[in-house]
Short mmCIF file of C-alpha atoms and ligand atoms in Angstrom, two decimals:
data_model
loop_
_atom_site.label_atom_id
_atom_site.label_comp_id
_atom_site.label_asym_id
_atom_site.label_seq_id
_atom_site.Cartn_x
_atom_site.Cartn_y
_atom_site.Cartn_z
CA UNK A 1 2.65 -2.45 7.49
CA UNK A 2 1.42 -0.65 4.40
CA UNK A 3 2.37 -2.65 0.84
CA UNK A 4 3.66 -1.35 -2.08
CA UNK A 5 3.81 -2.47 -5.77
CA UNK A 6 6.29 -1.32 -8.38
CA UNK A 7 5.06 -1.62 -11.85
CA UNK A 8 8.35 -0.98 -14.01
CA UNK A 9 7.86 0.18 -17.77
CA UNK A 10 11.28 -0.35 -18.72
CA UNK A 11 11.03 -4.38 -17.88
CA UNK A 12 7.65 -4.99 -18.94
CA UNK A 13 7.44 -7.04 -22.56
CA UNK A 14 3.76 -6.88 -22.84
CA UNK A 15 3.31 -10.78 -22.08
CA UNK A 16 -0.14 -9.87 -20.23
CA UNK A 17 0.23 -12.65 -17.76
CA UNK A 18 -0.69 -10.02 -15.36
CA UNK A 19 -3.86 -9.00 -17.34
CA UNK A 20 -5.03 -13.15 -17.22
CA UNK A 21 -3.57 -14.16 -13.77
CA UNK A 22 -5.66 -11.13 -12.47
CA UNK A 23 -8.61 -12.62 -14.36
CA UNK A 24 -8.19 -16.01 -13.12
CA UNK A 25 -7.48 -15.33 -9.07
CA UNK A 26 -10.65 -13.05 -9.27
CA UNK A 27 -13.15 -15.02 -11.03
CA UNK A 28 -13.40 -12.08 -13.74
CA UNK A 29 -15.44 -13.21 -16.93
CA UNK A 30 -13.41 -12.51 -20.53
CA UNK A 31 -15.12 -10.16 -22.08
CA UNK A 32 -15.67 -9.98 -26.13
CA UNK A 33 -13.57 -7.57 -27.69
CA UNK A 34 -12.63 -5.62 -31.10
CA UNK A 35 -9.46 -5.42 -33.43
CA UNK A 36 -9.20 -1.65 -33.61
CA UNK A 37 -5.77 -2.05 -35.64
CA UNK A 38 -3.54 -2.57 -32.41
CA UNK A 39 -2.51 -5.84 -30.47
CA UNK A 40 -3.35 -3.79 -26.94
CA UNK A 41 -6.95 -5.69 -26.08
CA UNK A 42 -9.13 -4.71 -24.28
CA UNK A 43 -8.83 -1.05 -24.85
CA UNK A 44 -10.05 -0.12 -21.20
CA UNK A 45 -10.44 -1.27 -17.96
CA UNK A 46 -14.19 -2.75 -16.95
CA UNK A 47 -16.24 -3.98 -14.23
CA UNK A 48 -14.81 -7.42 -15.26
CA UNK A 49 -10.45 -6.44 -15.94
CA UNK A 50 -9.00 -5.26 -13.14
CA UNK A 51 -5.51 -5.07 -14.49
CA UNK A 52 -4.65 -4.28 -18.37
CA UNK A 53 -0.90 -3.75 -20.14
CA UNK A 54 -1.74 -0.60 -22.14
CA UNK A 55 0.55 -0.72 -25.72
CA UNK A 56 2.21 3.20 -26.35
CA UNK A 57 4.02 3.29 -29.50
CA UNK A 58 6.55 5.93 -30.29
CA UNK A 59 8.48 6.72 -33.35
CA UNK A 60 11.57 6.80 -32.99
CA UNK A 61 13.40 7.93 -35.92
CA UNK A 62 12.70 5.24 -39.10
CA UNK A 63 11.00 3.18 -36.28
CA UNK A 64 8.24 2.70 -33.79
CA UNK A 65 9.29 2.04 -30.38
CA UNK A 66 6.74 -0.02 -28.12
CA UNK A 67 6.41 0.41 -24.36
CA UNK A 68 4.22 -1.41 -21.82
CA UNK A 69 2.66 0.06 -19.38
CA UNK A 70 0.51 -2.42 -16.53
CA UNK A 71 -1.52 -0.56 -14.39
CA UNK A 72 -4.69 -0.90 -11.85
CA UNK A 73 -5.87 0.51 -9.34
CA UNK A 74 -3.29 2.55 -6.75
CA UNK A 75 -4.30 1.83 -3.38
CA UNK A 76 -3.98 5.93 -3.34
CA UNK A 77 -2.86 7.00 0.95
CA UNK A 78 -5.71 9.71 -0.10
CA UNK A 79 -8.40 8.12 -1.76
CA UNK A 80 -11.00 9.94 -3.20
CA UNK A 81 -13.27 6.81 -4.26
CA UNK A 82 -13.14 6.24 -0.02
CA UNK A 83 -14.23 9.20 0.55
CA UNK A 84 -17.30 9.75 -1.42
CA UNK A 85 -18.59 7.33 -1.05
CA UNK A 86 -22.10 7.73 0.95
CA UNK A 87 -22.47 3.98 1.71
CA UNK A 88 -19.22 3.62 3.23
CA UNK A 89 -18.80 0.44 1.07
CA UNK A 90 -15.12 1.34 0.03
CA UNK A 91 -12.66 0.16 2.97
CA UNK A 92 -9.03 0.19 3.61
CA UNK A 93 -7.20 -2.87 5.01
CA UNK A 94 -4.48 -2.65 7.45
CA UNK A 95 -1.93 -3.01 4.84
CA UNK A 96 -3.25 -0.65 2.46
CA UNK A 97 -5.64 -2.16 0.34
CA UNK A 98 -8.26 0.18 -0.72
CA UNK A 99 -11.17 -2.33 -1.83
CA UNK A 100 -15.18 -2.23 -2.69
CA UNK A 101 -17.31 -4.38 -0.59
CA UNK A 102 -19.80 -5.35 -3.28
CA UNK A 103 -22.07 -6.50 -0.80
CA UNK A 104 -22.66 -3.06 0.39
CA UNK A 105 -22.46 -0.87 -2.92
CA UNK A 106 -25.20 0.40 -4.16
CA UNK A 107 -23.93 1.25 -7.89
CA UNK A 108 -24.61 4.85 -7.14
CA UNK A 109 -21.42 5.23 -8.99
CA UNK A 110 -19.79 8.05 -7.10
CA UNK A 111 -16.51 6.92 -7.08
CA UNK A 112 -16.42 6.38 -10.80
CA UNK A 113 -16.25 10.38 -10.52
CA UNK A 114 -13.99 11.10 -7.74
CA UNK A 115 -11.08 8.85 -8.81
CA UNK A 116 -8.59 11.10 -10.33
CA UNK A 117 -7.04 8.11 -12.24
CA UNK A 118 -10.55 6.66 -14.12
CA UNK A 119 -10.11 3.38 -12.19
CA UNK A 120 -13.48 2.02 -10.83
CA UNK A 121 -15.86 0.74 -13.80
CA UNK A 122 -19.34 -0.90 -13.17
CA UNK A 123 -19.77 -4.28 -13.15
CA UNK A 124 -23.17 -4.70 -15.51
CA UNK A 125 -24.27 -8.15 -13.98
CA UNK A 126 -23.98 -7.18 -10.42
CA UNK A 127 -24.71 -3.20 -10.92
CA UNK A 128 -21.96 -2.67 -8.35
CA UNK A 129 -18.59 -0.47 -8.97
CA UNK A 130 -15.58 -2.82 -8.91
CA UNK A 131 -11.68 -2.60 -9.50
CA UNK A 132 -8.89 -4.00 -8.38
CA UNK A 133 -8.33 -5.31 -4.40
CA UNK A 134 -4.66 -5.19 -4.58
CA UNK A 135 -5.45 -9.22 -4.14
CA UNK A 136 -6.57 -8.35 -0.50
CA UNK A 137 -7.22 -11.54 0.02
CA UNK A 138 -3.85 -13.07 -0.87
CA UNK A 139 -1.79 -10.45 0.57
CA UNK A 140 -3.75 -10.83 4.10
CA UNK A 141 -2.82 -14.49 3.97
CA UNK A 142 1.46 -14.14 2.87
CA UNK A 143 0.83 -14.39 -0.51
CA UNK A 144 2.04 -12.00 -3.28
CA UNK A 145 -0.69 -10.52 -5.28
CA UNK A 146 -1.88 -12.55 -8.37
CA UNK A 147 -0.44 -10.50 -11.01
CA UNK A 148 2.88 -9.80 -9.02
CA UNK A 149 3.34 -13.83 -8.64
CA UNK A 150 2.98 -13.88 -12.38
CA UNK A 151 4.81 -11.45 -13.63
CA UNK A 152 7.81 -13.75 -15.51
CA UNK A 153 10.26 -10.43 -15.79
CA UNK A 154 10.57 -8.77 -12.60
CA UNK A 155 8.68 -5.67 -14.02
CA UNK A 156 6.00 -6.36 -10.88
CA UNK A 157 7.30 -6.05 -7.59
CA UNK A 158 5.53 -6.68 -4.71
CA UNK A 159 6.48 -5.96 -0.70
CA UNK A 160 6.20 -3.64 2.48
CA UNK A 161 5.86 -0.31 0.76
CA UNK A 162 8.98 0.80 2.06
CA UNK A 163 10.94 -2.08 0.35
CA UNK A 164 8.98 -1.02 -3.22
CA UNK A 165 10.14 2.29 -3.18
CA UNK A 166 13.66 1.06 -2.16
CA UNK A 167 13.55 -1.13 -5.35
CA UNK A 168 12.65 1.92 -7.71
CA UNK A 169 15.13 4.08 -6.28
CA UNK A 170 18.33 1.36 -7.29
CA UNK A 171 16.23 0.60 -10.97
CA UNK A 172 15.93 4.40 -11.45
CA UNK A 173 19.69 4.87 -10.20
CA UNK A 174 20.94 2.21 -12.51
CA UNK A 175 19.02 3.78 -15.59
CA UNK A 176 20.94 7.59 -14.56
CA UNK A 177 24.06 5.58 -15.10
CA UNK A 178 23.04 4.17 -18.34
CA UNK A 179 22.59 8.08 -19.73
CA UNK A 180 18.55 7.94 -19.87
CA UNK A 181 17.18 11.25 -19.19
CA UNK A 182 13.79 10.91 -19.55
CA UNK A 183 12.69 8.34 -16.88
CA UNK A 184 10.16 9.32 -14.26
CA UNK A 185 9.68 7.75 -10.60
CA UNK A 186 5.74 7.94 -10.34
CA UNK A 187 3.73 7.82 -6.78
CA UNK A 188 5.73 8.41 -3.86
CA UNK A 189 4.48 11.28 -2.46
CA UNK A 190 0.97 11.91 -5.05
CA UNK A 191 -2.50 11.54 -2.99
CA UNK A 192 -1.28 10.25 0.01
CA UNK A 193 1.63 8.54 -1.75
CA UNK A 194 0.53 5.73 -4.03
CA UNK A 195 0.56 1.94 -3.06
CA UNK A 196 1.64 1.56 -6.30
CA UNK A 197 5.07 2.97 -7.69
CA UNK A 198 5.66 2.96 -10.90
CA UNK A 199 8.97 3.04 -12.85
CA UNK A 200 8.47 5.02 -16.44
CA UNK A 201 10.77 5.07 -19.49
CA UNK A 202 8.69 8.87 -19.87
CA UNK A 203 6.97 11.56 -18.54
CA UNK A 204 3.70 10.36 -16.98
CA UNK A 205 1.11 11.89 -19.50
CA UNK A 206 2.88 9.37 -22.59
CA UNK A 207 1.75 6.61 -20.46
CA UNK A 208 -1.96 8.84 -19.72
CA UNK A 209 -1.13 9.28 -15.94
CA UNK A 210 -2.02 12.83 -14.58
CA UNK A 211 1.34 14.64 -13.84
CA UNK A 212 -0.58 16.20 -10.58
CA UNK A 213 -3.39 14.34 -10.02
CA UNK A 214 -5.51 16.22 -7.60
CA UNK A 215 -8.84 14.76 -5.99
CA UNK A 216 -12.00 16.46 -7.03
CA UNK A 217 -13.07 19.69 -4.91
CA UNK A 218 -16.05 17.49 -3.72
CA UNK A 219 -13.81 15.08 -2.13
CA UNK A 220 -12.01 17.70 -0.31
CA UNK A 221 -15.11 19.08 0.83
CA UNK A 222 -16.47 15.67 2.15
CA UNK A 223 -12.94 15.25 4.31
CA UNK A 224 -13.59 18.76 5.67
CA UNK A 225 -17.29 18.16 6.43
CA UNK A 226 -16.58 14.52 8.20
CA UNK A 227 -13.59 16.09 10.04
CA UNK A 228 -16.25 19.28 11.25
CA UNK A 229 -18.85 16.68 11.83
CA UNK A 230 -17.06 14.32 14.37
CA UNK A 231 -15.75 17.79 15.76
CA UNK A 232 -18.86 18.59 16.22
CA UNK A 233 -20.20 15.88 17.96
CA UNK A 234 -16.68 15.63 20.03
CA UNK A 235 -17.63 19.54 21.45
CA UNK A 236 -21.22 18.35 21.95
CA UNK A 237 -20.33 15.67 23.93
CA UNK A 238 -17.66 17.89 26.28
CA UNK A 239 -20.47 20.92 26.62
CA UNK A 240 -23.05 17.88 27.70
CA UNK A 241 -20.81 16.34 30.16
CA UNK A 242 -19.55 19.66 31.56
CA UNK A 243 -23.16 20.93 31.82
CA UNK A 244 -24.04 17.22 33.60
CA UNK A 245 -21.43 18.16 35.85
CA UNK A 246 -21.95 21.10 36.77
CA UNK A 247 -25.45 20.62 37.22
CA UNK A 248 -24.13 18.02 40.18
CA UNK A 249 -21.81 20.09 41.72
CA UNK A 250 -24.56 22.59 41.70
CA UNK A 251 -26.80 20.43 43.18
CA UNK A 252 -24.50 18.70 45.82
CA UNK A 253 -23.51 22.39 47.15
CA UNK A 254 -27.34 23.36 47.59
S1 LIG B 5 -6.76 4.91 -7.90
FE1 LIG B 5 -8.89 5.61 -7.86
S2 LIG B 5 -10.04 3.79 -7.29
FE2 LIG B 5 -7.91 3.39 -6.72
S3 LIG B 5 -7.74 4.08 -4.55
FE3 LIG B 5 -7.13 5.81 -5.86
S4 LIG B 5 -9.04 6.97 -6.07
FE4 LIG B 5 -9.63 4.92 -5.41
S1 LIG B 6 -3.41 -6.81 -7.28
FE1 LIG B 6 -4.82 -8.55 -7.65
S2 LIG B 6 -6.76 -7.56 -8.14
FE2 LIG B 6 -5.15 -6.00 -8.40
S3 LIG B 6 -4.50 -6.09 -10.54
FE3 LIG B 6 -3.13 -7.46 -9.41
S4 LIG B 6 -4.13 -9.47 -9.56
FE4 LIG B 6 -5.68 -7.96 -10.09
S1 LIG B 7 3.35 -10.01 -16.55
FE1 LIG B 7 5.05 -8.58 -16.25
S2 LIG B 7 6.10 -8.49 -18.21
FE2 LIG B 7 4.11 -9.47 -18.59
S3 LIG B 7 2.76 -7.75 -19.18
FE3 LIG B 7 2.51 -7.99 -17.00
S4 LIG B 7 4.01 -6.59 -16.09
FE4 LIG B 7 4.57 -6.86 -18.24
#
């Protein structure tokens, strides 16, 4: 069964127990950080913060209007970081997890550049790329993931995939009855379709999420090239059997 996570804007206050529980499951360090003027810290993801409640203010009218937006990785169906990369050290678990095995990454940083979404980040001490694991760990075992178990308002929703989307579909229902117009259903069928939904108060480029995120050309070349290559070997294989074959039935008619 894939999973799914729904990370909904409208009932997110910004408490960042996400950002910490995240921290704390997966041994992350803290990291030192500035006071550029806003209470949103730290300003971007790293090799070391997996998960991070961006702050988007908007003014409306006389006043500014704060959103929340949590975000991580996306556990993308089509993942270009997966397919880059030339030490096959990016995997996907059964239930969807697309995760790094740091043991085998060689910090050639090629997936930095193929993820459409800016996720992966390079962890300095270890000089291996690193991101979010959708908590494989957890999730293989029954547990929620870290963040998702934390999460105090129901903005993070965890489940079979199916289940997610179900959940998004009755929030975003319930906000059409309330008169909002503007709300957007992000993931379902982008890349693959997302493992991770999310539920915005906007359109996706307020909250700096690509409207149609596309993998890179290379990516799309590399899927091509590994589909010709086992080809390839699959119509070697048949012509070397069939020639083996025939050889026999050539040589048992002599
Ligand atoms: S969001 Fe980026 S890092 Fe995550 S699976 Fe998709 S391509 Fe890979
Ligand atoms: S799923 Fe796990 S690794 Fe990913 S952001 Fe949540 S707590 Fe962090
Ligand atoms: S824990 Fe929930 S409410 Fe708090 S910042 Fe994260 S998503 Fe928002």
């Amino acid at each position: 069964m894939r999973f799914g996570m729904l990370n909904d804007v409208t009932r997110c206050t910004g408490c960042r127990s996400c950002q910490v529980a995240c921290k704390q499951w997966n041994d992350r360090k803290a990291e030192e950080t500035k006071n550029l003027g806003s209470y949103e810290n730290p300003f971007n993801l790293s090799g070391n913060t997996w998960k991070r409640v961006k702050f988007v203010e908007k003014e409306e009218g006389d006043y500014a209007k704060w959103s929340f937006f949590s975000y991580q990785c996306n556990h993308c169906g089509d993942a270009g970081c997966m397919a880059v990369c030339p030490a096959n050290a990016i995997k996907r678990s059964r239930n969807g997890a697309v995760y790094i095995d740091e043991k085998i990454c060689t910090g050639c940083k090629y997936c930095l550049q193929a993820c459409p979404f800016h996720i992966p980040h390079t962890d300095e001490e270890k000089k291996v790329s690193s991101k979010c694991t959708f908590c494989v760990d957890r999730i293989s075992n029954g547990l929620p993931p870290a963040c998702a178990k934390a999460c105090p308002t129901g903005a993070i929703v965890f489940g079979s995939r199916d289940y997610v989307l179900a959940v998004a579909r009755e929030r975003a229902s319930i906000l059409a009855e309330r008169g909002e117009k503007k709300f957007t259903m992000y993931g379902e069928n982008i890349l693959g379709g997302l493992g991770v939904i999310y539920l915005l108060p906007d359109s996706p480029e307020v909250y700096g999420l690509p409207e149609k995120p596309k993998n890179p050309p290379a990516v799309n070349f590399v899927n091509v090239f590994s589909n010709s290559f086992v080809s390839l070997i699959v119509a070697l294989l048949i012509t070397i059997g069939a020639y083996a074959s025939f050889k026999k039935e050539d040589k048992d008619a002599r």
